[in-house]
Coordinates of N, CA, C and O in Angstrom, one line a residue:
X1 N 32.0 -15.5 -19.0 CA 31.5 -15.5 -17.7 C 30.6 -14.3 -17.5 O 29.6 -14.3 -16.8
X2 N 30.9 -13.2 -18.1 CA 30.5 -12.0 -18.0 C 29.0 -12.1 -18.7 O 28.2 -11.2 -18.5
X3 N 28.7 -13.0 -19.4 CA 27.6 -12.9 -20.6 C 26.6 -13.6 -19.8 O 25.4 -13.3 -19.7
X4 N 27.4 -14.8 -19.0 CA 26.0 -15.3 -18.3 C 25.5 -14.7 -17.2 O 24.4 -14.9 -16.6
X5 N 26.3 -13.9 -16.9 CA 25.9 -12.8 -16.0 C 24.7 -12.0 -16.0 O 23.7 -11.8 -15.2
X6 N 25.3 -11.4 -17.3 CA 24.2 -10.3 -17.5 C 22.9 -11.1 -18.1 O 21.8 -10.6 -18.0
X7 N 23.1 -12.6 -18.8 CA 22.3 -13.4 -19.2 C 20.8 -13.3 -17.6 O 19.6 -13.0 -17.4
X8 N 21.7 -13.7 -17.1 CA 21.0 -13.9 -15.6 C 20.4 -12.6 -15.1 O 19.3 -12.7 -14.4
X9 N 20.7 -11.5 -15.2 CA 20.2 -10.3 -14.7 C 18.9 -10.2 -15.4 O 17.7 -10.2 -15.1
X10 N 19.7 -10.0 -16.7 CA 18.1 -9.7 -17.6 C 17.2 -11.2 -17.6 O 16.2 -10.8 -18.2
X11 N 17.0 -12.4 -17.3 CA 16.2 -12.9 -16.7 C 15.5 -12.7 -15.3 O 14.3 -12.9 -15.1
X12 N 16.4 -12.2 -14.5 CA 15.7 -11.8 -13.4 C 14.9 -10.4 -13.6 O 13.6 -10.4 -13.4
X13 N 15.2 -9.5 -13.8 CA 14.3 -8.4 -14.6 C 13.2 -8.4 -15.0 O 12.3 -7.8 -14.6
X14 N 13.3 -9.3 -15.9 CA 12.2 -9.5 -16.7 C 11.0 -10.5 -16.3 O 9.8 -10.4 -16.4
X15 N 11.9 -11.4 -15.6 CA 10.8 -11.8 -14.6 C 9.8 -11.2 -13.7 O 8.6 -11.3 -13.5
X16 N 11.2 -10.4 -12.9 CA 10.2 -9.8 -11.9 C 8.9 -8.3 -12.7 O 7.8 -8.0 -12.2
X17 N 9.4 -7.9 -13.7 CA 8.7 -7.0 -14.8 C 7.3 -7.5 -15.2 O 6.2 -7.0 -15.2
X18 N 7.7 -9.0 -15.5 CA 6.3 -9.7 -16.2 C 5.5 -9.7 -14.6 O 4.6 -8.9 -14.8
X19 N 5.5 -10.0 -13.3 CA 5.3 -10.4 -12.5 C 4.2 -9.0 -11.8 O 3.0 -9.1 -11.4
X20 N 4.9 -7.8 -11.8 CA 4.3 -6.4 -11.9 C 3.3 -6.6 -12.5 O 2.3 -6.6 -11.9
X21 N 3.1 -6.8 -14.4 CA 2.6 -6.5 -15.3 C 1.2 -7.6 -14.8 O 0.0 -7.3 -14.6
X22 N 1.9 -8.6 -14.7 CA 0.6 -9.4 -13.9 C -0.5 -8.6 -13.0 O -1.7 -8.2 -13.3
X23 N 0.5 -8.5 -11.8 CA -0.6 -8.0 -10.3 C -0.9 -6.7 -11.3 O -2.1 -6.5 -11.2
X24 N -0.5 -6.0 -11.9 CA -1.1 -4.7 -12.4 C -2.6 -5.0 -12.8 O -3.5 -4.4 -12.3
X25 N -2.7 -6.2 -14.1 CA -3.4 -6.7 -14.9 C -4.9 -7.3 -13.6 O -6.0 -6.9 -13.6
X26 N -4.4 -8.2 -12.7 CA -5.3 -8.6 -12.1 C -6.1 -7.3 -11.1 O -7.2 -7.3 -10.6
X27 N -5.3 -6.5 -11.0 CA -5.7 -5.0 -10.4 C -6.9 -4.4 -11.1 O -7.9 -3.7 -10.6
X28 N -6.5 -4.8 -12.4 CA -7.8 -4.1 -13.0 C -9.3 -4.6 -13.1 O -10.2 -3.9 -13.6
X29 N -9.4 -6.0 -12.7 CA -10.1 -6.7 -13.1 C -11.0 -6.7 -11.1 O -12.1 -6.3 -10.8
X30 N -10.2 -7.1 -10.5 CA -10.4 -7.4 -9.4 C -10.6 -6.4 -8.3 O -11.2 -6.8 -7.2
X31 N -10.2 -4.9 -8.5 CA -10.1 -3.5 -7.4 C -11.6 -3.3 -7.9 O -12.2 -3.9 -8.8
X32 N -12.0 -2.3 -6.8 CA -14.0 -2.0 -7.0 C -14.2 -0.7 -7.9 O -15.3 -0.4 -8.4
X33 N -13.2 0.0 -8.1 CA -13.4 1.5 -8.3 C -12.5 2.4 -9.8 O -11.4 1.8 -10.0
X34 N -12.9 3.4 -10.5 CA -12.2 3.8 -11.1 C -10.7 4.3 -10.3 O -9.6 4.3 -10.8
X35 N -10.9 4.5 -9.3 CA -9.4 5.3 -8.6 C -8.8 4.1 -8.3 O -7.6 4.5 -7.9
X36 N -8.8 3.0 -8.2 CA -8.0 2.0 -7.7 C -7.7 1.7 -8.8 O -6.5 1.8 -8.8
X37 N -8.0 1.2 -9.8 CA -8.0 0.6 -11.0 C -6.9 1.4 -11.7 O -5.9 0.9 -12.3
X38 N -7.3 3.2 -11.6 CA -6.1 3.1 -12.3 C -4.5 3.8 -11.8 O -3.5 4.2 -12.4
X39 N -5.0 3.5 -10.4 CA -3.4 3.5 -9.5 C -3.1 2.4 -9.6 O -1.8 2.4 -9.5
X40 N -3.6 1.2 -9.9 CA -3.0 0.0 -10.2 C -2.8 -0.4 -11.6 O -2.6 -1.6 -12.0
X41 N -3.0 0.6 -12.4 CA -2.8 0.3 -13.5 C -1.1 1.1 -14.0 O -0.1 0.6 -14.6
X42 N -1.3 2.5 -13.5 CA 0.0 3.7 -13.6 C 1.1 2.9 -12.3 O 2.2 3.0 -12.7
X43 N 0.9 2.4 -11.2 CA 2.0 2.4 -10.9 C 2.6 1.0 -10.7 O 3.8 0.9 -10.3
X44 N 2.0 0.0 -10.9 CA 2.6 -1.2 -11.2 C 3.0 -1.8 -12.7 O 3.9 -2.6 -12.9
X45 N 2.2 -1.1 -13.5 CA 2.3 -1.4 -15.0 C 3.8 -0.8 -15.2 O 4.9 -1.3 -15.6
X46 N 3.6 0.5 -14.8 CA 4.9 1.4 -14.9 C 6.4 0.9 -14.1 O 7.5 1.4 -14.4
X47 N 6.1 0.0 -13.1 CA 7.4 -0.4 -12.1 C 7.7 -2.0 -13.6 O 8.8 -2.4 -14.2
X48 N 5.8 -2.4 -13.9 CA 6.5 -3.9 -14.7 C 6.8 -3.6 -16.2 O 6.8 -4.6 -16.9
X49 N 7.1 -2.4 -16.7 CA 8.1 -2.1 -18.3 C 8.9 -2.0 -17.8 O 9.5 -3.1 -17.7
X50 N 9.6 -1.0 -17.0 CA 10.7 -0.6 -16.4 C 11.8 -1.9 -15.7 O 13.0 -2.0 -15.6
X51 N 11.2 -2.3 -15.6 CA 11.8 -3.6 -15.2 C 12.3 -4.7 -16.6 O 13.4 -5.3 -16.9
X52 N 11.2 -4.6 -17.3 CA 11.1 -5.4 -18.6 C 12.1 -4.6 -19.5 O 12.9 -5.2 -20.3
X53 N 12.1 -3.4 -19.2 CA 13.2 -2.6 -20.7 C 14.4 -2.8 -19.8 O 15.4 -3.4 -20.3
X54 N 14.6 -2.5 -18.5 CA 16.2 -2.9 -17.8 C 16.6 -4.1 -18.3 O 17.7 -4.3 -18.6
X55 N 15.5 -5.3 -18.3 CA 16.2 -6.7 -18.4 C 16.5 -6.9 -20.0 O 17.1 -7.9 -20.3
X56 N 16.0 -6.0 -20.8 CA 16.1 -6.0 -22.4 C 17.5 -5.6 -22.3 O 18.5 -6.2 -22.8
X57 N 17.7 -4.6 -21.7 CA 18.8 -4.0 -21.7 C 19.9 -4.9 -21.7 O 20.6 -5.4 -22.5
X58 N 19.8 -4.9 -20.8 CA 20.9 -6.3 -20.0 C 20.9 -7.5 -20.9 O 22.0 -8.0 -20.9
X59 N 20.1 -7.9 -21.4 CA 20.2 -9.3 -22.6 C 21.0 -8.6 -23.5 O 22.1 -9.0 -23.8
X60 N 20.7 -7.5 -24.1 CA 21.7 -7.0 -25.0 C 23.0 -6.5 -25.1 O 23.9 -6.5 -25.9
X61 N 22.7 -6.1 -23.8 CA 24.3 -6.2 -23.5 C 25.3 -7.3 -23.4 O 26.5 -7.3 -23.7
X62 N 24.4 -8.2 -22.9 CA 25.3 -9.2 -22.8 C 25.6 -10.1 -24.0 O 26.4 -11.0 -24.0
X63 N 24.6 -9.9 -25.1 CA 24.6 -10.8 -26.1 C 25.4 -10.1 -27.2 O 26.2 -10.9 -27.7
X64 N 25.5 -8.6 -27.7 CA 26.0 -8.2 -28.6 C 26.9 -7.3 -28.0 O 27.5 -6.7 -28.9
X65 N 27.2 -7.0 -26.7 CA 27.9 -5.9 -26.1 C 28.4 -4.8 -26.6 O 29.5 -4.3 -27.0
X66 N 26.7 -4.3 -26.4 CA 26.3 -2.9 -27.0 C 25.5 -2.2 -26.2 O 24.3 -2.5 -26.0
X67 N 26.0 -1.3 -25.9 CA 25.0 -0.2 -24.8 C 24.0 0.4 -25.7 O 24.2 0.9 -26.8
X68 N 23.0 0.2 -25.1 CA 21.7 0.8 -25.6 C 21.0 2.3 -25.2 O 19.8 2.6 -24.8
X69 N 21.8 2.7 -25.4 CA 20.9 4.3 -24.9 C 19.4 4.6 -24.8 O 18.7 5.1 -23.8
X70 N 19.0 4.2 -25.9 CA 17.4 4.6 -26.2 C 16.8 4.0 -25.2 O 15.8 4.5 -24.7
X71 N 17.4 2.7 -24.5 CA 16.5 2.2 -23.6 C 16.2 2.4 -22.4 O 15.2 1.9 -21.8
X72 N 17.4 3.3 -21.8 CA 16.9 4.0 -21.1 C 16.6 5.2 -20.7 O 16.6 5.7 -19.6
X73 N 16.4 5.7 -22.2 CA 15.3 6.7 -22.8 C 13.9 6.1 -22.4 O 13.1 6.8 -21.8
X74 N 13.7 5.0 -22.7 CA 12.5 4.4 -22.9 C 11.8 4.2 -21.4 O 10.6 4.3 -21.1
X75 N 13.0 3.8 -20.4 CA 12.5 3.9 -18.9 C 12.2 5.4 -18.8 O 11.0 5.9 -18.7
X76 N 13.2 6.0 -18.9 CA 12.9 7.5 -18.5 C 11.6 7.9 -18.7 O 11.0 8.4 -17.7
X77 N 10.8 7.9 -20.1 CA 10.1 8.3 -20.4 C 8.8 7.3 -20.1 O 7.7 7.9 -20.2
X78 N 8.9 6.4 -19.8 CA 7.9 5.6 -19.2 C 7.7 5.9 -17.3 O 6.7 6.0 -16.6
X79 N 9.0 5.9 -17.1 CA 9.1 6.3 -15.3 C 7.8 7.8 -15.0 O 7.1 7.8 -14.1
X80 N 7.9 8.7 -16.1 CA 7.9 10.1 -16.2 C 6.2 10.1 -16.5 O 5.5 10.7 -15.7
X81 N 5.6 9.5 -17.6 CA 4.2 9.6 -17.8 C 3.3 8.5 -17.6 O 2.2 8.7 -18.0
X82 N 3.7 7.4 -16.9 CA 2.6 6.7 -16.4 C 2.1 7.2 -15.3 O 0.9 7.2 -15.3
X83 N 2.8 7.6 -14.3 CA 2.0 8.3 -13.2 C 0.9 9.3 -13.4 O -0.3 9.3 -13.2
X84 N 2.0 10.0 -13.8 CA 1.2 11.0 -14.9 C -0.5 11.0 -15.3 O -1.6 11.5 -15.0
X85 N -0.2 10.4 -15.9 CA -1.2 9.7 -17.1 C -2.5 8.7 -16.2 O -3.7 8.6 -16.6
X86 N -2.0 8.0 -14.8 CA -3.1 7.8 -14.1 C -3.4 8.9 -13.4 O -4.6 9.2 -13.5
X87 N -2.8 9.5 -12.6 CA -3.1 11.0 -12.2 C -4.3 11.8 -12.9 O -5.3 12.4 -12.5
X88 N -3.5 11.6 -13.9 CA -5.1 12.5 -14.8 C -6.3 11.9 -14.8 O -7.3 12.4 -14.3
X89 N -6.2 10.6 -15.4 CA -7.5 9.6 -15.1 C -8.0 10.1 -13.9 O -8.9 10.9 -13.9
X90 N -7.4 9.7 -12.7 CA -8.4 10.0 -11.4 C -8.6 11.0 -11.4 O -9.6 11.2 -10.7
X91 N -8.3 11.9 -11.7 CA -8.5 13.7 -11.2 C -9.7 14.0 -12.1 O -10.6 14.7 -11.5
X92 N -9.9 13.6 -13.4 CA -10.7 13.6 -14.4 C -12.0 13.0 -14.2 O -13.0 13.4 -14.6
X93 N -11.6 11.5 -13.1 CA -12.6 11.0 -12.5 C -13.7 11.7 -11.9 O -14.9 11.8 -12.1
X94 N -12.4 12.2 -11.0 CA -13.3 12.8 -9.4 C -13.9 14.1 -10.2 O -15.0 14.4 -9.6
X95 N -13.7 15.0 -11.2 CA -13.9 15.8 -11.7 C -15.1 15.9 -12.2 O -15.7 17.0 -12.3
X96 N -15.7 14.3 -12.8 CA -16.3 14.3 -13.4 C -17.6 13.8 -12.9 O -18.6 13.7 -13.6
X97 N -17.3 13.4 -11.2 CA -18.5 13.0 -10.0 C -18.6 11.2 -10.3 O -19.5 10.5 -9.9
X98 N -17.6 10.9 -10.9 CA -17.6 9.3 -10.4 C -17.3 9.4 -8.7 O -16.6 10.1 -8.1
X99 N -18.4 8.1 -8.2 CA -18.2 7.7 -7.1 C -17.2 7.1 -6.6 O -16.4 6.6 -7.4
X100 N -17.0 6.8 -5.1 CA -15.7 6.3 -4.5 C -16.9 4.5 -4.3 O -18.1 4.5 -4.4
X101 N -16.1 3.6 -3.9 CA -16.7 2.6 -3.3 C -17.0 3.3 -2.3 O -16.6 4.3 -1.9
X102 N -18.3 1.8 -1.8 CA -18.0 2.1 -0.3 C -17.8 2.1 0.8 O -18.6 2.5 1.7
X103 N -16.4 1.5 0.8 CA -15.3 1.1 1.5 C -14.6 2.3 1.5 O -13.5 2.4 2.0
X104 N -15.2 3.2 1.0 CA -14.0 4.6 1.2 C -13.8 5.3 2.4 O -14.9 5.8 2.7
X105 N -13.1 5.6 3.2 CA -13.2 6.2 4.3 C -13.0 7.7 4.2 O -13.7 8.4 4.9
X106 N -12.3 8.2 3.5 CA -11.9 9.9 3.5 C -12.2 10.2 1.7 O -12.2 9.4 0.8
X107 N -12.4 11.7 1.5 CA -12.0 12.2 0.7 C -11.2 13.4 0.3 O -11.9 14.3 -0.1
X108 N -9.7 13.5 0.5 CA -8.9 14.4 1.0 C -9.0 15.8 -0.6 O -8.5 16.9 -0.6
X109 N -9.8 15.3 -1.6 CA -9.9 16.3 -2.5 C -11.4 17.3 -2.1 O -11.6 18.4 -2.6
X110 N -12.2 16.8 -1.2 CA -13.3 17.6 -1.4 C -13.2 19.1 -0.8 O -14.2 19.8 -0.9
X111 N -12.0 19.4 -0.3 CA -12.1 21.2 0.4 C -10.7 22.0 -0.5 O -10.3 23.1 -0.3
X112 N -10.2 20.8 -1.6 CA -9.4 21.6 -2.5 C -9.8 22.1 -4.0 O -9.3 22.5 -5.0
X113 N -11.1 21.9 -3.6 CA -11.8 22.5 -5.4 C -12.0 24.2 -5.0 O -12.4 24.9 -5.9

């Protein structure tokens, strides 16, 4: 009983993980700008692994019932440098005098250089 349980979790997981990784994916293709593109790339990509290694997790658990440590190492360390890692992109952006669309209304970095 317990197996289909967790059977069920880690399908829902992983579902909703792939589902992230999607809208992330269509984010990139579809947003107008470097800064949108890659906030939608750092924080949705990053919600759809984290989702996808929880639901790995959980299949394994329930299939060999065996805790997996590394995996959520693997969140951790995914939680920790995707933001990160877009953060830099834009900052590197704006750094570098890429433009905003222009749809932009403010730009709250221009009186912190």
């Amino acid at each position: 009983m317990s197996e289909m349980i967790l059977n069920g979790l880690a399908i829902l997981f992983i579902l909703v993980g792939s589902l992230f990784s999607l809208v992330s994916a269509i984010g990139l293709f579809r947003l107008p700008d470097v800064y949108t593109r890659a906030h939608a790339a750092s924080k949705a990509s990053t919600l759809g692994v984290m989702f996808i290694m929880v639901g790995v997790m959980f299949f394994f658990l329930g299939k060999d019932h065996v805790f997996q440590p590394s995996l959520l190492l693997a969140v951790l360390f995914i939680f920790m440098t995707g933001p990160i890692g877009g953060h830099l992109i834009m900052r590197s952006a704006y750094n570098n005098g890429v433009k905003y669309t222009d749809s932009t209304i403010r730009d709250d970095l221009k009186d912190a250089e």
